CSV table of C-alpha atoms in Angstrom, one decimal:
chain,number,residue,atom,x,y,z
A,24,UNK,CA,24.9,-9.7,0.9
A,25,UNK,CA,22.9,-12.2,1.3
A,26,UNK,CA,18.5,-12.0,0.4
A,27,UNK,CA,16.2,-14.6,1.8
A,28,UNK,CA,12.6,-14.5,1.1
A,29,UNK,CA,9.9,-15.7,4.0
A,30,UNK,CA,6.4,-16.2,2.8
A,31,UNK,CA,5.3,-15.5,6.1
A,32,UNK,CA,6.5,-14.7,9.7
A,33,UNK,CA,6.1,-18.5,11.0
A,34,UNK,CA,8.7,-19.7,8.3
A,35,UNK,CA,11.3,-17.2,9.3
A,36,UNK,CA,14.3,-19.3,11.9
A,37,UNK,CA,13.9,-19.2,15.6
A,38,UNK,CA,17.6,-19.3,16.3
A,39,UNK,CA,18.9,-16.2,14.5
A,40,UNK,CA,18.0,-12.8,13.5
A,41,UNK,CA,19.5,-11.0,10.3
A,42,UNK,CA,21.4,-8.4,10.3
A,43,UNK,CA,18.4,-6.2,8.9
A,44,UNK,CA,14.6,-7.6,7.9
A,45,UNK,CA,12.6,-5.7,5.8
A,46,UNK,CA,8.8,-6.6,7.1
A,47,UNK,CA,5.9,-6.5,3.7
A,48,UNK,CA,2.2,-6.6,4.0
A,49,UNK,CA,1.0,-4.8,0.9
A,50,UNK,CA,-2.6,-4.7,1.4
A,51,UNK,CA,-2.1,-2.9,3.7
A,52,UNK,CA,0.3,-2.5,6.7
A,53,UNK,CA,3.1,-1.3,5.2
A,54,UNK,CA,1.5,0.4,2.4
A,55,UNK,CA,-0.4,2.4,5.1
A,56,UNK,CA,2.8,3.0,7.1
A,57,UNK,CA,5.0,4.1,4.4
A,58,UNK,CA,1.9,6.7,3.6
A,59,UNK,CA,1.3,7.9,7.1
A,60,UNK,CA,4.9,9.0,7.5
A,61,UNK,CA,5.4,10.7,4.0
A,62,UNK,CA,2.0,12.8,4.9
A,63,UNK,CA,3.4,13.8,8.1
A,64,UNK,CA,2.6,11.2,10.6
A,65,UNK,CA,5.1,11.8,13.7
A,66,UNK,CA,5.6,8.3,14.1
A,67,UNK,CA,3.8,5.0,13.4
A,68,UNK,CA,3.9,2.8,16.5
A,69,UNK,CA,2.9,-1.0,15.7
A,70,UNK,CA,1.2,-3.3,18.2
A,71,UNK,CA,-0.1,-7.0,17.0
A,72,UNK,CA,-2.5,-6.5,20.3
A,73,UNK,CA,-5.5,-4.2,19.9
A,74,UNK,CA,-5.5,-3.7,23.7
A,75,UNK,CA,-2.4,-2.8,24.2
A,76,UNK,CA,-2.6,-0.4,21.1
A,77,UNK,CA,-5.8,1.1,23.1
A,78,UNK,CA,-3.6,1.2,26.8
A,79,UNK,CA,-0.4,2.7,25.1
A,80,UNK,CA,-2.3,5.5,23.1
A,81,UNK,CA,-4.5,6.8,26.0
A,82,UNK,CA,-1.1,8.4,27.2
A,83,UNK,CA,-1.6,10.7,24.0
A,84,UNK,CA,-3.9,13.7,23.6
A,85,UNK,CA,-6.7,12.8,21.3
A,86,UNK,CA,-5.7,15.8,19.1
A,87,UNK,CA,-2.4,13.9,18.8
A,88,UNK,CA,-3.0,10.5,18.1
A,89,UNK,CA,-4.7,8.7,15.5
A,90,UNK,CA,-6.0,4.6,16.1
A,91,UNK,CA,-5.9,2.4,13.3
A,92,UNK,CA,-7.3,-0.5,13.9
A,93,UNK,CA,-8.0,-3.7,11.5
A,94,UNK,CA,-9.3,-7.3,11.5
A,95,UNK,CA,-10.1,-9.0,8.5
A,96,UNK,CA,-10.0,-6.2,6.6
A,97,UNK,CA,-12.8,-4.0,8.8
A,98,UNK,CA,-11.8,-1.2,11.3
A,99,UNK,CA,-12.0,-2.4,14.7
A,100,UNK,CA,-14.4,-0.8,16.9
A,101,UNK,CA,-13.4,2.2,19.0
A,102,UNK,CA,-10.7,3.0,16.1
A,103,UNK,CA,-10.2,6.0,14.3
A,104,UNK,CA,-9.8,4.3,11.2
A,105,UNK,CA,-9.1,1.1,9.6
A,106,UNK,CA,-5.9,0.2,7.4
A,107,UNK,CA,-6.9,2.0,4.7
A,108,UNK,CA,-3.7,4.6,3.1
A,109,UNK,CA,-6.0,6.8,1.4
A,110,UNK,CA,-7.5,7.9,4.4
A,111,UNK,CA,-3.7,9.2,5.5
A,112,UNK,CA,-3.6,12.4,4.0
A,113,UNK,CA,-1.8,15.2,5.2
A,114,UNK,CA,-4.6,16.9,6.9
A,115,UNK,CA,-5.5,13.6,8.8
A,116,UNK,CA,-2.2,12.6,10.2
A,117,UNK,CA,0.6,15.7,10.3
A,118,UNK,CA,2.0,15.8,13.5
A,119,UNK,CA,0.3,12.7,14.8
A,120,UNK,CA,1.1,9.7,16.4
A,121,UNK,CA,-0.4,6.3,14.0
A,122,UNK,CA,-1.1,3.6,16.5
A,123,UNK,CA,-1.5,0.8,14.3
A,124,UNK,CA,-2.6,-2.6,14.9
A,125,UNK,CA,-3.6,-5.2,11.7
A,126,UNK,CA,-4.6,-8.9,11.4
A,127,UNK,CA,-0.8,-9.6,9.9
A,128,UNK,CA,1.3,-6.6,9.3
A,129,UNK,CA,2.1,-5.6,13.0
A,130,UNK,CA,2.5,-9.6,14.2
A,131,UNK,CA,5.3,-9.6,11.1
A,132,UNK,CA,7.2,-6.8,12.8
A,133,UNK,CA,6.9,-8.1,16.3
A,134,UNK,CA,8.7,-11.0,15.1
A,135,UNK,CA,11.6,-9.2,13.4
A,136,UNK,CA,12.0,-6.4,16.4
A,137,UNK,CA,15.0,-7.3,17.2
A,138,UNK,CA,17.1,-7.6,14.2
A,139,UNK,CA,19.6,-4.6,14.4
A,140,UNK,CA,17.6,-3.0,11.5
A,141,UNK,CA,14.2,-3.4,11.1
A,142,UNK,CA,12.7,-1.7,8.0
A,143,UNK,CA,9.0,-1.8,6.6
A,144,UNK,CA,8.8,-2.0,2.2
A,145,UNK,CA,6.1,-2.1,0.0
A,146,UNK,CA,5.0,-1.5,-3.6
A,147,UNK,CA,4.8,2.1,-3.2
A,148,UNK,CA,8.2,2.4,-1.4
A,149,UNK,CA,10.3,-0.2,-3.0
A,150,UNK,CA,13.0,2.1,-4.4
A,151,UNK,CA,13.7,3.4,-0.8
A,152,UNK,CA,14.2,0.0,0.5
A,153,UNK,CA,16.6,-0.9,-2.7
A,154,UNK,CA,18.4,2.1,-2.1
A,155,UNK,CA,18.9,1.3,1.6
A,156,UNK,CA,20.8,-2.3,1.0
A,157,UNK,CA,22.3,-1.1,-1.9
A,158,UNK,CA,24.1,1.3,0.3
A,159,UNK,CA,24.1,0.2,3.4
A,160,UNK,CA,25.1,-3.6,1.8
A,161,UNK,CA,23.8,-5.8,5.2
A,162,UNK,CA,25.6,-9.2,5.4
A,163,UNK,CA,22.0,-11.0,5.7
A,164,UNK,CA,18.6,-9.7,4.7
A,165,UNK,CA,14.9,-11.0,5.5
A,166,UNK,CA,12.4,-10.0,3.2
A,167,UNK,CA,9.7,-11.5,5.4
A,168,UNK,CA,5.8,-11.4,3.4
A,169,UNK,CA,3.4,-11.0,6.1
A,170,UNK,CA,0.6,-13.4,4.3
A,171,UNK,CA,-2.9,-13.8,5.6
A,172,UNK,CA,-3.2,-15.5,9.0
A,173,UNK,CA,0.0,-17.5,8.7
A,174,UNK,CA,-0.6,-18.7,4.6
A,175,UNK,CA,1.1,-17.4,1.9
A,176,UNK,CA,0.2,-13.9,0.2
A,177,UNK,CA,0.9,-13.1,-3.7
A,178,UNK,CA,1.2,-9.7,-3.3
A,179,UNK,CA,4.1,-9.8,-0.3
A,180,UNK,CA,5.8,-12.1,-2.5
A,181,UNK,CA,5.9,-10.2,-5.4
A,182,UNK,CA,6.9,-7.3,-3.5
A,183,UNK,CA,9.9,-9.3,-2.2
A,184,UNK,CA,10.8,-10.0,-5.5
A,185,UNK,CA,10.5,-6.7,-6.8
A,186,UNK,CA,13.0,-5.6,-4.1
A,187,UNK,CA,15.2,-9.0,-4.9
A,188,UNK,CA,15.2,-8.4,-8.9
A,189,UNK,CA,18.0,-5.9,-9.0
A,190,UNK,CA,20.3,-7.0,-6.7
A,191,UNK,CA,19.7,-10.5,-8.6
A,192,UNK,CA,20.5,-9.0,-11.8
A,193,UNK,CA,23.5,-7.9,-10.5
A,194,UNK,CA,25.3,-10.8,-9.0
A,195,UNK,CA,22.6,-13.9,-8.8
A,196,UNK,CA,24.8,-15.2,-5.8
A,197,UNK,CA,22.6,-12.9,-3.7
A,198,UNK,CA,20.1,-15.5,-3.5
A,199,UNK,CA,20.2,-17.3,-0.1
A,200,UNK,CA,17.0,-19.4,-0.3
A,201,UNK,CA,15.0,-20.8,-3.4
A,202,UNK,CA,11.7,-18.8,-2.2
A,203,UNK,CA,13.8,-15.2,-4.0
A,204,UNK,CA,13.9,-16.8,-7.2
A,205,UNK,CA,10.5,-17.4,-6.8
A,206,UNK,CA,9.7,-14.4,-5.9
A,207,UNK,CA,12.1,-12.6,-8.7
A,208,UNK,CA,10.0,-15.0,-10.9
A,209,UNK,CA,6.3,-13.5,-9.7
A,210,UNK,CA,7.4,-10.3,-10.1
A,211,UNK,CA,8.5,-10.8,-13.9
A,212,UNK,CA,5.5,-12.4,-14.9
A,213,UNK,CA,3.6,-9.7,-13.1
A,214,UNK,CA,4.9,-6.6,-13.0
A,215,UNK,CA,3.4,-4.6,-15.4
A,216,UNK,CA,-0.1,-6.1,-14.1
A,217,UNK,CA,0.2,-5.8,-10.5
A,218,UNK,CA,-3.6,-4.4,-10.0
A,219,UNK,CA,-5.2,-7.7,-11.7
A,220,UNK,CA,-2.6,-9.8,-9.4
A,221,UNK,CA,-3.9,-8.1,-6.2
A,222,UNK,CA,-7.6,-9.0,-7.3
A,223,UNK,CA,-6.8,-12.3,-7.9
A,224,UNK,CA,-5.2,-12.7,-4.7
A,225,UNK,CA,-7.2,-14.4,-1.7
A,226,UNK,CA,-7.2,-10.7,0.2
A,227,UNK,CA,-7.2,-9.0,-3.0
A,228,UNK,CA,-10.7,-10.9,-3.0
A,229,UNK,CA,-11.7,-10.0,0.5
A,230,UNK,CA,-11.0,-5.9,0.0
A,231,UNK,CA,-13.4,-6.1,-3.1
A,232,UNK,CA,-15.9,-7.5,-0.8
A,233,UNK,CA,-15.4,-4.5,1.3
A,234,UNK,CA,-15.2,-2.2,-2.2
A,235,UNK,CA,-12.0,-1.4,-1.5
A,236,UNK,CA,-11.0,-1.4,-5.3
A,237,UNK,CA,-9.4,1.9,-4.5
A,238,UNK,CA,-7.2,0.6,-1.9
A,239,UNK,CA,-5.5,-2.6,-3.8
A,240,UNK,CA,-4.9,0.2,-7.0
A,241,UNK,CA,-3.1,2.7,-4.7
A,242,UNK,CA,-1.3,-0.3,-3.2
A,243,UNK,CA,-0.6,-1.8,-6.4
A,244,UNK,CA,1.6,1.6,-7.2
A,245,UNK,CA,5.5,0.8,-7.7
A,246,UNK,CA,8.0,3.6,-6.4
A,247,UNK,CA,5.5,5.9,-5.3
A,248,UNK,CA,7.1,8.0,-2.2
A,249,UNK,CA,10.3,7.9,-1.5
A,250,UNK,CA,10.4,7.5,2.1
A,251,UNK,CA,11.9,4.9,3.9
A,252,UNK,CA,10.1,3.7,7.5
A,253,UNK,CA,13.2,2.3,10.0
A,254,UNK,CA,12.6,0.7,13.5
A,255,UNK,CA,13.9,3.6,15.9
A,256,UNK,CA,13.2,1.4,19.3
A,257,UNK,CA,10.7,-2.2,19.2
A,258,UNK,CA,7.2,-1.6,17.6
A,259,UNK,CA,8.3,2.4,16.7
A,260,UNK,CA,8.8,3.6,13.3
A,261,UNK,CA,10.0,6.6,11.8
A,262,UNK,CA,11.3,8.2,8.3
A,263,UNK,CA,15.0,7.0,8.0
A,264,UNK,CA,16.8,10.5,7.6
């Protein structure tokens, strides 16, 4: 097995896929993802156009979908909600459809669809996605950071290399580009002050201008829920059974 970390989805190659990515955005996609399905959530179905999210989901009774929409950190207008996890509670999302669409998270996973496996990671789910390639031991692994508008993100690349660590420890011939060690090296320094990171991070800074203190904390949990989102068919995500 092979790990190579991508800052962002712009840096990954145009002339292959791997045999499985593993698509981060922290604050919030996949955090919010990961959430949604371990409260219930049918599926999450991920759309990087706000239209199309709108078009899609009007094929659903109201009662069985929920919109999240978010740009720049705000809900978008004619949403549901934003990108926030702790608004996916059980009694908000059981049995419903998420149609989510975010200003990086959902463009990340549009550009890894068609890997043969596609699965989401973040803080709070890290163990589930270490478990999976320790297991399932793919050939080559993306661990693609989702970043902020095309620029690099601390907190997707500490997530990548809190994912990377182990399987470095291991056997350090893992590493397939320098941006793991890196990332292994991030993670290190920071992992047993992952809140302060987040708030130092550029949108770490712009969810405290939203006061959304809460948010980066729940975010900033590691191994939190054991669940494990996998790409079922392009843009469609479900619990990995």
């Amino acid at each position: 097995m092979k790990l190579f970390v991508y800052h962002t989805p712009e840096l990954t190659p145009t002339d292959h896929n791997p045999d499985c990515a593993v698509v981060i955005d922290v604050l919030r996609a996949t955090t919010t993802i990961a959430t949604a399905l371990n409260a219930g959530a049918e599926a999450v179905q991920a759309f990087s156009d706000i239209n199309q999210l709108m078009t899609v989901s009007e094929a659903w009774a109201a009662d069985r979908r929920i919109r999240a929409g978010e740009r720049g950190g705000k809900q978008v207008e004619g949403c549901d909600m934003g990108n926030s996890p702790l608004l996916c509670t059980p009694e908000q999302v059981q049995g419903k459809r998420l149609f989510i669409s975010t200003t990086n998270g959902t463009r990340t996973l549009q550009r890894v669809e068609n890997a043969p496996v596609v699965l989401t990671g973040a803080q709070v789910n890290r163990q589930a996605v270490v478990d999976y390639l320790s297991q399932h031991q793919p050939e080559t692994v993306w661990l693609v950071g989702s970043g902020w508008e095309g620029a690099y993100s601390l907190e997707d690349t500490v997530c990548a290399g809190a994912i990377a660590l182990p399987f470095y420890e291991q056997n350090p011939a893992i590493v397939g580009n320098d941006e793991v060690l890196g990332a292994v090296s991030l993670y290190r320094q920071w992992q047993d002050q992952l809140v302060e990171l987040f708030c130092q991070a550029s949108h770490g800074q712009r969810l405290l201008r939203l006061d959304l203190l809460d948010d980066i904390k729940y975010c900033a949990q590691t191994d939190l829920l054991n669940v494990l989102p996998l790409q079922v068919e392009k843009g469609l995500l479900t619990l990995k059974s």
